[in-house]
mmCIF file of C-alpha atoms in Angstrom:
data_model
loop_
_atom_site.group_PDB
_atom_site.id
_atom_site.type_symbol
_atom_site.label_atom_id
_atom_site.label_comp_id
_atom_site.label_asym_id
_atom_site.label_seq_id
_atom_site.Cartn_x
_atom_site.Cartn_y
_atom_site.Cartn_z
ATOM 1 C CA MET A 1289 -56.274 42.097 44.445
ATOM 2 C CA THR A 1290 -52.897 40.656 45.416
ATOM 3 C CA THR A 1291 -49.887 41.686 43.364
ATOM 4 C CA LEU A 1292 -47.296 38.972 42.965
ATOM 5 C CA LEU A 1293 -43.656 39.823 42.465
ATOM 6 C CA ALA A 1294 -42.255 37.981 39.470
ATOM 7 C CA ILE A 1295 -38.497 37.923 39.102
ATOM 8 C CA ASP A 1296 -37.282 36.824 35.691
ATOM 9 C CA PHE A 1297 -33.793 35.425 36.085
ATOM 10 C CA PRO A 1298 -31.928 34.975 32.796
ATOM 11 C CA PRO A 1299 -30.994 31.391 31.972
ATOM 12 C CA VAL A 1300 -27.375 30.339 32.428
ATOM 13 C CA SER A 1301 -26.983 30.033 28.654
ATOM 14 C CA HIS A 1302 -27.852 33.723 28.330
ATOM 15 C CA VAL A 1303 -25.245 34.972 30.797
ATOM 16 C CA THR A 1304 -22.495 32.727 29.427
ATOM 17 C CA GLU A 1305 -23.244 32.860 25.678
ATOM 18 C CA TRP A 1306 -23.090 36.620 25.719
ATOM 19 C CA GLY A 1307 -24.047 38.434 22.529
ATOM 20 C CA ASP A 1308 -25.113 37.374 19.089
ATOM 21 C CA VAL A 1309 -22.687 35.998 16.569
ATOM 22 C CA TRP A 1310 -21.195 38.595 14.260
ATOM 23 C CA LEU A 1311 -19.506 38.437 10.877
ATOM 24 C CA SER A 1312 -19.399 34.648 10.607
ATOM 25 C CA ASP A 1313 -20.825 31.423 11.919
ATOM 26 C CA GLY A 1314 -19.306 28.262 13.353
ATOM 27 C CA PRO A 1315 -16.155 27.801 15.474
ATOM 28 C CA LEU A 1316 -14.501 30.910 13.986
ATOM 29 C CA ALA A 1317 -17.436 33.199 14.755
ATOM 30 C CA ILE A 1318 -16.645 36.699 16.009
ATOM 31 C CA ASN A 1319 -18.861 37.909 18.861
ATOM 32 C CA LYS A 1320 -18.566 40.349 21.755
ATOM 33 C CA ILE A 1321 -16.406 37.981 23.782
ATOM 34 C CA VAL A 1322 -13.910 37.680 20.943
ATOM 35 C CA ILE A 1323 -13.865 41.462 20.544
ATOM 36 C CA LEU A 1324 -13.104 41.864 24.257
ATOM 37 C CA MET A 1325 -10.258 39.344 23.932
ATOM 38 C CA TRP A 1326 -8.747 41.485 21.200
ATOM 39 C CA VAL A 1327 -9.310 44.703 23.144
ATOM 40 C CA SER A 1328 -7.690 43.128 26.224
ATOM 41 C CA ALA A 1329 -4.630 42.145 24.197
ATOM 42 C CA ALA A 1330 -4.415 45.658 22.736
ATOM 43 C CA LEU A 1331 -4.704 47.280 26.176
ATOM 44 C CA ALA A 1332 -2.022 44.999 27.626
ATOM 45 C CA PHE A 1333 0.306 45.873 24.735
ATOM 46 C CA LEU A 1334 -0.388 49.611 25.027
ATOM 47 C CA PHE A 1335 0.279 49.598 28.768
ATOM 48 C CA MET A 1336 3.657 47.901 28.407
ATOM 49 C CA TRP A 1337 4.637 49.898 25.347
ATOM 50 C CA ALA A 1338 3.697 53.244 26.907
ATOM 51 C CA ALA A 1339 5.409 52.414 30.205
ATOM 52 C CA GLY A 1340 8.719 51.477 28.575
ATOM 53 C CA ARG A 1341 8.994 53.526 25.383
ATOM 54 C CA ASN A 1342 10.808 56.543 26.886
ATOM 55 C CA PHE A 1343 13.096 55.174 29.566
ATOM 56 C CA GLN A 1344 14.534 57.879 31.820
ATOM 57 C CA MET A 1345 16.815 57.781 34.849
ATOM 58 C CA VAL A 1346 14.225 59.808 36.734
ATOM 59 C CA PRO A 1347 11.040 57.928 35.874
ATOM 60 C CA GLY A 1348 7.829 59.713 35.047
ATOM 61 C CA ARG A 1349 4.463 58.624 36.379
ATOM 62 C CA LEU A 1350 3.773 56.007 33.717
ATOM 63 C CA GLN A 1351 7.310 54.640 33.770
ATOM 64 C CA GLY A 1352 7.105 54.472 37.547
ATOM 65 C CA VAL A 1353 3.933 52.403 37.315
ATOM 66 C CA GLY A 1354 5.609 50.086 34.816
ATOM 67 C CA GLU A 1355 8.717 49.678 36.971
ATOM 68 C CA SER A 1356 6.602 48.974 40.046
ATOM 69 C CA PHE A 1357 4.739 46.335 38.102
ATOM 70 C CA ILE A 1358 7.964 44.677 36.931
ATOM 71 C CA GLU A 1359 9.289 44.677 40.508
ATOM 72 C CA PHE A 1360 6.065 43.036 41.649
ATOM 73 C CA ILE A 1361 6.372 40.289 39.027
ATOM 74 C CA GLN A 1362 10.048 39.695 39.759
ATOM 75 C CA ASN A 1363 10.031 39.950 43.560
ATOM 76 C CA GLY A 1364 6.514 38.768 44.286
ATOM 77 C CA ILE A 1365 6.343 35.859 41.840
ATOM 78 C CA ILE A 1366 9.582 34.904 40.106
ATOM 79 C CA MET A 1367 12.061 35.171 42.981
ATOM 80 C CA GLN A 1368 9.628 33.355 45.269
ATOM 81 C CA THR A 1369 9.135 30.413 42.931
ATOM 82 C CA MET A 1370 11.935 30.235 40.345
ATOM 83 C CA GLY A 1371 14.935 32.115 41.722
ATOM 84 C CA LYS A 1372 17.318 34.219 39.663
ATOM 85 C CA ASP A 1373 17.240 31.765 36.772
ATOM 86 C CA GLY A 1374 13.611 32.723 36.215
ATOM 87 C CA LEU A 1375 14.159 36.450 35.702
ATOM 88 C CA GLY A 1376 14.359 35.898 31.955
ATOM 89 C CA TYR A 1377 10.694 34.878 32.024
ATOM 90 C CA THR A 1378 9.583 38.286 33.321
ATOM 91 C CA PRO A 1379 8.113 39.417 29.950
ATOM 92 C CA PHE A 1380 6.103 36.211 29.559
ATOM 93 C CA LEU A 1381 4.758 36.110 33.114
ATOM 94 C CA GLY A 1382 4.146 39.868 33.202
ATOM 95 C CA THR A 1383 2.177 39.770 29.959
ATOM 96 C CA LEU A 1384 0.209 36.767 31.198
ATOM 97 C CA PHE A 1385 -0.702 38.557 34.427
ATOM 98 C CA VAL A 1386 -1.764 41.818 32.765
ATOM 99 C CA TYR A 1387 -3.780 40.098 30.051
ATOM 100 C CA ILE A 1388 -5.686 37.858 32.466
ATOM 101 C CA MET A 1389 -6.404 40.739 34.819
ATOM 102 C CA ILE A 1390 -7.814 42.881 31.987
ATOM 103 C CA CYS A 1391 -9.919 39.960 30.729
ATOM 104 C CA ASN A 1392 -11.241 39.431 34.261
ATOM 105 C CA ALA A 1393 -12.023 43.118 34.762
ATOM 106 C CA TRP A 1394 -14.711 43.319 32.069
ATOM 107 C CA GLY A 1395 -17.066 41.622 34.507
ATOM 108 C CA ILE A 1396 -17.546 44.792 36.573
ATOM 109 C CA PHE A 1397 -17.902 47.291 33.724
ATOM 110 C CA PRO A 1398 -21.484 48.510 33.171
ATOM 111 C CA ALA A 1399 -23.114 47.347 29.937
ATOM 112 C CA LEU A 1400 -20.290 44.850 29.327
ATOM 113 C CA GLN A 1401 -20.423 42.881 32.591
ATOM 114 C CA MET A 1402 -18.884 39.694 31.262
ATOM 115 C CA PRO A 1403 -15.383 38.552 32.205
ATOM 116 C CA VAL A 1404 -13.806 37.007 29.142
ATOM 117 C CA THR A 1405 -12.242 34.294 31.308
ATOM 118 C CA ALA A 1406 -15.740 33.131 32.295
ATOM 119 C CA ARG A 1407 -15.761 31.362 28.930
ATOM 120 C CA MET A 1408 -13.762 28.126 29.098
ATOM 121 C CA ALA A 1409 -12.033 28.617 25.745
ATOM 122 C CA LEU A 1410 -9.641 31.359 26.893
ATOM 123 C CA PRO A 1411 -8.538 29.794 30.221
ATOM 124 C CA ALA A 1412 -8.032 26.501 28.365
ATOM 125 C CA LEU A 1413 -5.904 28.191 25.698
ATOM 126 C CA LEU A 1414 -3.771 29.988 28.303
ATOM 127 C CA ALA A 1415 -3.331 26.777 30.310
ATOM 128 C CA ILE A 1416 -2.265 24.857 27.192
ATOM 129 C CA MET A 1417 0.242 27.612 26.399
ATOM 130 C CA VAL A 1418 1.735 27.410 29.913
ATOM 131 C CA TRP A 1419 1.785 23.605 29.625
ATOM 132 C CA ALA A 1420 3.709 23.832 26.361
ATOM 133 C CA VAL A 1421 6.178 26.364 27.797
ATOM 134 C CA PHE A 1422 7.113 24.430 30.931
ATOM 135 C CA ASN A 1423 7.416 21.122 29.071
ATOM 136 C CA ILE A 1424 9.566 22.639 26.336
ATOM 137 C CA VAL A 1425 11.725 24.382 28.936
ATOM 138 C CA GLY A 1426 12.122 21.104 30.835
ATOM 139 C CA VAL A 1427 13.241 19.257 27.717
ATOM 140 C CA VAL A 1428 15.631 22.038 26.626
ATOM 141 C CA LYS A 1429 17.225 22.402 30.076
ATOM 142 C CA ASN A 1430 17.488 18.712 30.986
ATOM 143 C CA GLY A 1431 17.132 16.762 27.752
ATOM 144 C CA LEU A 1432 14.151 14.595 26.930
ATOM 145 C CA GLY A 1433 15.358 11.618 28.933
ATOM 146 C CA GLY A 1434 16.416 13.675 31.942
ATOM 147 C CA TYR A 1435 13.157 15.597 32.017
ATOM 148 C CA LEU A 1436 10.970 12.507 31.756
ATOM 149 C CA LYS A 1437 13.049 10.782 34.426
ATOM 150 C CA SER A 1438 12.642 13.714 36.808
ATOM 151 C CA VAL A 1439 8.897 13.818 36.162
ATOM 152 C CA LEU A 1440 8.053 10.123 36.157
ATOM 153 C CA PHE A 1441 10.582 8.823 38.652
ATOM 154 C CA PRO A 1442 10.856 11.362 41.491
ATOM 155 C CA PRO A 1443 13.846 10.744 43.785
ATOM 156 C CA GLY A 1444 13.426 9.401 47.282
ATOM 157 C CA VAL A 1445 10.617 6.996 46.348
ATOM 158 C CA PRO A 1446 11.140 3.272 46.972
ATOM 159 C CA VAL A 1447 11.552 1.433 43.678
ATOM 160 C CA ALA A 1448 8.578 -0.825 44.373
ATOM 161 C CA LEU A 1449 6.278 2.202 44.583
ATOM 162 C CA TYR A 1450 7.144 3.467 41.127
ATOM 163 C CA ILE A 1451 4.452 1.172 39.729
ATOM 164 C CA LEU A 1452 1.953 3.488 41.444
ATOM 165 C CA VAL A 1453 3.840 6.780 41.532
ATOM 166 C CA THR A 1454 4.885 6.902 37.868
ATOM 167 C CA PRO A 1455 1.347 6.738 36.363
ATOM 168 C CA ILE A 1456 0.116 9.248 38.931
ATOM 169 C CA GLU A 1457 2.934 11.677 38.130
ATOM 170 C CA PHE A 1458 2.375 11.240 34.400
ATOM 171 C CA VAL A 1459 -1.320 12.081 34.655
ATOM 172 C CA SER A 1460 -0.658 14.908 37.122
ATOM 173 C CA VAL A 1461 2.011 16.706 35.084
ATOM 174 C CA PHE A 1462 0.707 16.198 31.575
ATOM 175 C CA PHE A 1463 -3.066 16.350 32.127
ATOM 176 C CA VAL A 1464 -4.107 17.557 35.588
ATOM 177 C CA ARG A 1465 -1.913 20.675 35.694
ATOM 178 C CA PRO A 1466 -3.362 22.414 32.609
ATOM 179 C CA LEU A 1467 -6.869 21.192 33.409
ATOM 180 C CA SER A 1468 -6.767 22.491 36.985
ATOM 181 C CA MET A 1469 -5.360 25.861 35.884
ATOM 182 C CA ALA A 1470 -8.075 26.337 33.281
ATOM 183 C CA VAL A 1471 -10.959 25.144 35.466
ATOM 184 C CA ARG A 1472 -9.860 27.203 38.488
ATOM 185 C CA LEU A 1473 -9.778 30.457 36.518
ATOM 186 C CA PHE A 1474 -12.955 29.714 34.556
ATOM 187 C CA ALA A 1475 -15.013 28.512 37.528
ATOM 188 C CA ASN A 1476 -14.102 31.390 39.828
ATOM 189 C CA MET A 1477 -14.830 34.071 37.247
ATOM 190 C CA LEU A 1478 -18.064 32.423 36.105
ATOM 191 C CA ALA A 1479 -19.273 32.033 39.709
ATOM 192 C CA GLY A 1480 -18.616 35.702 40.422
ATOM 193 C CA HIS A 1481 -20.364 36.702 37.208
ATOM 194 C CA LEU A 1482 -23.451 34.644 38.036
ATOM 195 C CA LEU A 1483 -23.646 36.142 41.542
ATOM 196 C CA LEU A 1484 -23.437 39.695 40.206
ATOM 197 C CA VAL A 1485 -26.080 38.973 37.563
ATOM 198 C CA SER A 1486 -28.388 37.378 40.149
ATOM 199 C CA PHE A 1487 -28.195 40.292 42.569
ATOM 200 C CA ALA A 1488 -28.504 42.827 39.752
ATOM 201 C CA VAL A 1489 -31.707 41.168 38.520
ATOM 202 C CA LEU A 1490 -33.019 40.887 42.087
ATOM 203 C CA THR A 1491 -32.255 44.549 42.843
ATOM 204 C CA THR A 1492 -33.970 45.717 39.653
ATOM 205 C CA ALA A 1493 -37.061 43.596 40.299
ATOM 206 C CA MET A 1494 -37.338 44.702 43.932
ATOM 207 C CA PHE A 1495 -36.907 48.355 42.939
ATOM 208 C CA GLU A 1496 -39.790 48.116 40.472
ATOM 209 C CA PHE A 1497 -41.986 46.424 43.084
ATOM 210 C CA PHE A 1498 -41.068 48.512 46.151
ATOM 211 C CA PRO A 1499 -38.015 50.819 45.984
ATOM 212 C CA LEU A 1500 -37.108 50.544 49.671
ATOM 213 C CA ALA A 1501 -36.994 46.768 49.370
ATOM 214 C CA ALA A 1502 -34.149 47.105 46.868
ATOM 215 C CA ILE A 1503 -31.796 48.608 49.462
ATOM 216 C CA LEU A 1504 -30.636 45.275 50.876
ATOM 217 C CA PRO A 1505 -29.986 43.426 47.583
ATOM 218 C CA GLY A 1506 -28.501 46.639 46.176
ATOM 219 C CA ALA A 1507 -26.072 46.869 49.109
ATOM 220 C CA VAL A 1508 -25.137 43.229 48.633
ATOM 221 C CA LEU A 1509 -24.594 43.890 44.917
ATOM 222 C CA ILE A 1510 -22.206 46.760 45.711
ATOM 223 C CA ALA A 1511 -20.343 44.631 48.249
ATOM 224 C CA MET A 1512 -20.091 41.731 45.800
ATOM 225 C CA THR A 1513 -18.780 44.075 43.104
ATOM 226 C CA LEU A 1514 -16.069 45.375 45.431
ATOM 227 C CA PHE A 1515 -15.172 41.806 46.351
ATOM 228 C CA GLU A 1516 -15.026 40.922 42.667
ATOM 229 C CA VAL A 1517 -12.336 43.591 42.221
ATOM 230 C CA LEU A 1518 -10.178 41.574 44.622
ATOM 231 C CA VAL A 1519 -11.031 38.351 42.771
ATOM 232 C CA ILE A 1520 -10.004 39.942 39.460
ATOM 233 C CA PHE A 1521 -6.498 40.553 40.790
ATOM 234 C CA LEU A 1522 -6.274 37.355 42.826
ATOM 235 C CA GLN A 1523 -7.188 34.999 39.984
ATOM 236 C CA ALA A 1524 -4.654 36.631 37.658
ATOM 237 C CA TYR A 1525 -2.025 36.318 40.399
ATOM 238 C CA ILE A 1526 -2.817 32.655 41.120
ATOM 239 C CA PHE A 1527 -2.701 31.682 37.449
ATOM 240 C CA THR A 1528 0.604 33.504 36.954
ATOM 241 C CA ILE A 1529 2.263 32.118 40.076
ATOM 242 C CA LEU A 1530 1.223 28.578 39.125
ATOM 243 C CA ALA A 1531 2.789 29.130 35.703
ATOM 244 C CA ALA A 1532 5.978 30.298 37.428
ATOM 245 C CA VAL A 1533 5.972 27.272 39.756
ATOM 246 C CA TYR A 1534 5.613 24.833 36.877
ATOM 247 C CA ILE A 1535 8.282 26.537 34.759
ATOM 248 C CA GLY A 1536 10.601 26.722 37.778
ATOM 249 C CA GLY A 1537 10.062 23.023 38.428
ATOM 250 C CA ALA A 1538 10.964 22.258 34.823
ATOM 251 C CA ILE A 1539 14.142 24.339 35.086
ATOM 252 C CA HIS A 1540 15.206 22.836 38.407
ATOM 253 C CA PRO A 1541 13.843 19.295 38.648
ATOM 254 C CA GLU A 1542 14.444 17.512 41.920
ATOM 255 C CA HIS A 1543 17.606 15.471 42.088
#
């Protein structure tokens, strides 16, 4: 009798709609994803509060970690994209980076294994928040007319081309920027999650069928998990640096 290996891959709806609805139903339902959002926010707050609550001239271990993180945000992101005028946005950009990285990291934790940012709602909300910040900053710094002029009528363009350039710039700044930020973060984290789930299911099925056959998919699963650690950091960095670029462009529009 021939034994056939049957591998039951979970449907996409199962690995994205993670967990049953708790406490309520409808758009305000509270499920595991929502709980992880709250936990991520709490962890981000605790990290920053603990790192800065007892400032000392000779920093302890936790304060040293916090200071290193602030230097990374300021020197690695703000000074590279916004200049000195952007240093005041360190708390916002630092919080954004830490929160996204924690939300991403749930994807490699056993039993949880679901990055919160693999659900479109959170990346969309963060992108809308960044969109609101850089537009408000642009209006406050340059006035409504000056900001719209800098956005819709970039200097150095022949007047005749404004009939094409102005609509393109309008769509790009006010629609494409937040959409691309949200989709980039969501798609990368969801793709990594689906790969890890696929290789985890494959490894389990192969182990039950023939343990030695699970070595290869198991090794790939470990390698993919290690790579996902890099993706967790990289996607938080990319989202944060794009936010800094857009805010810096609103502060210093081209003249």
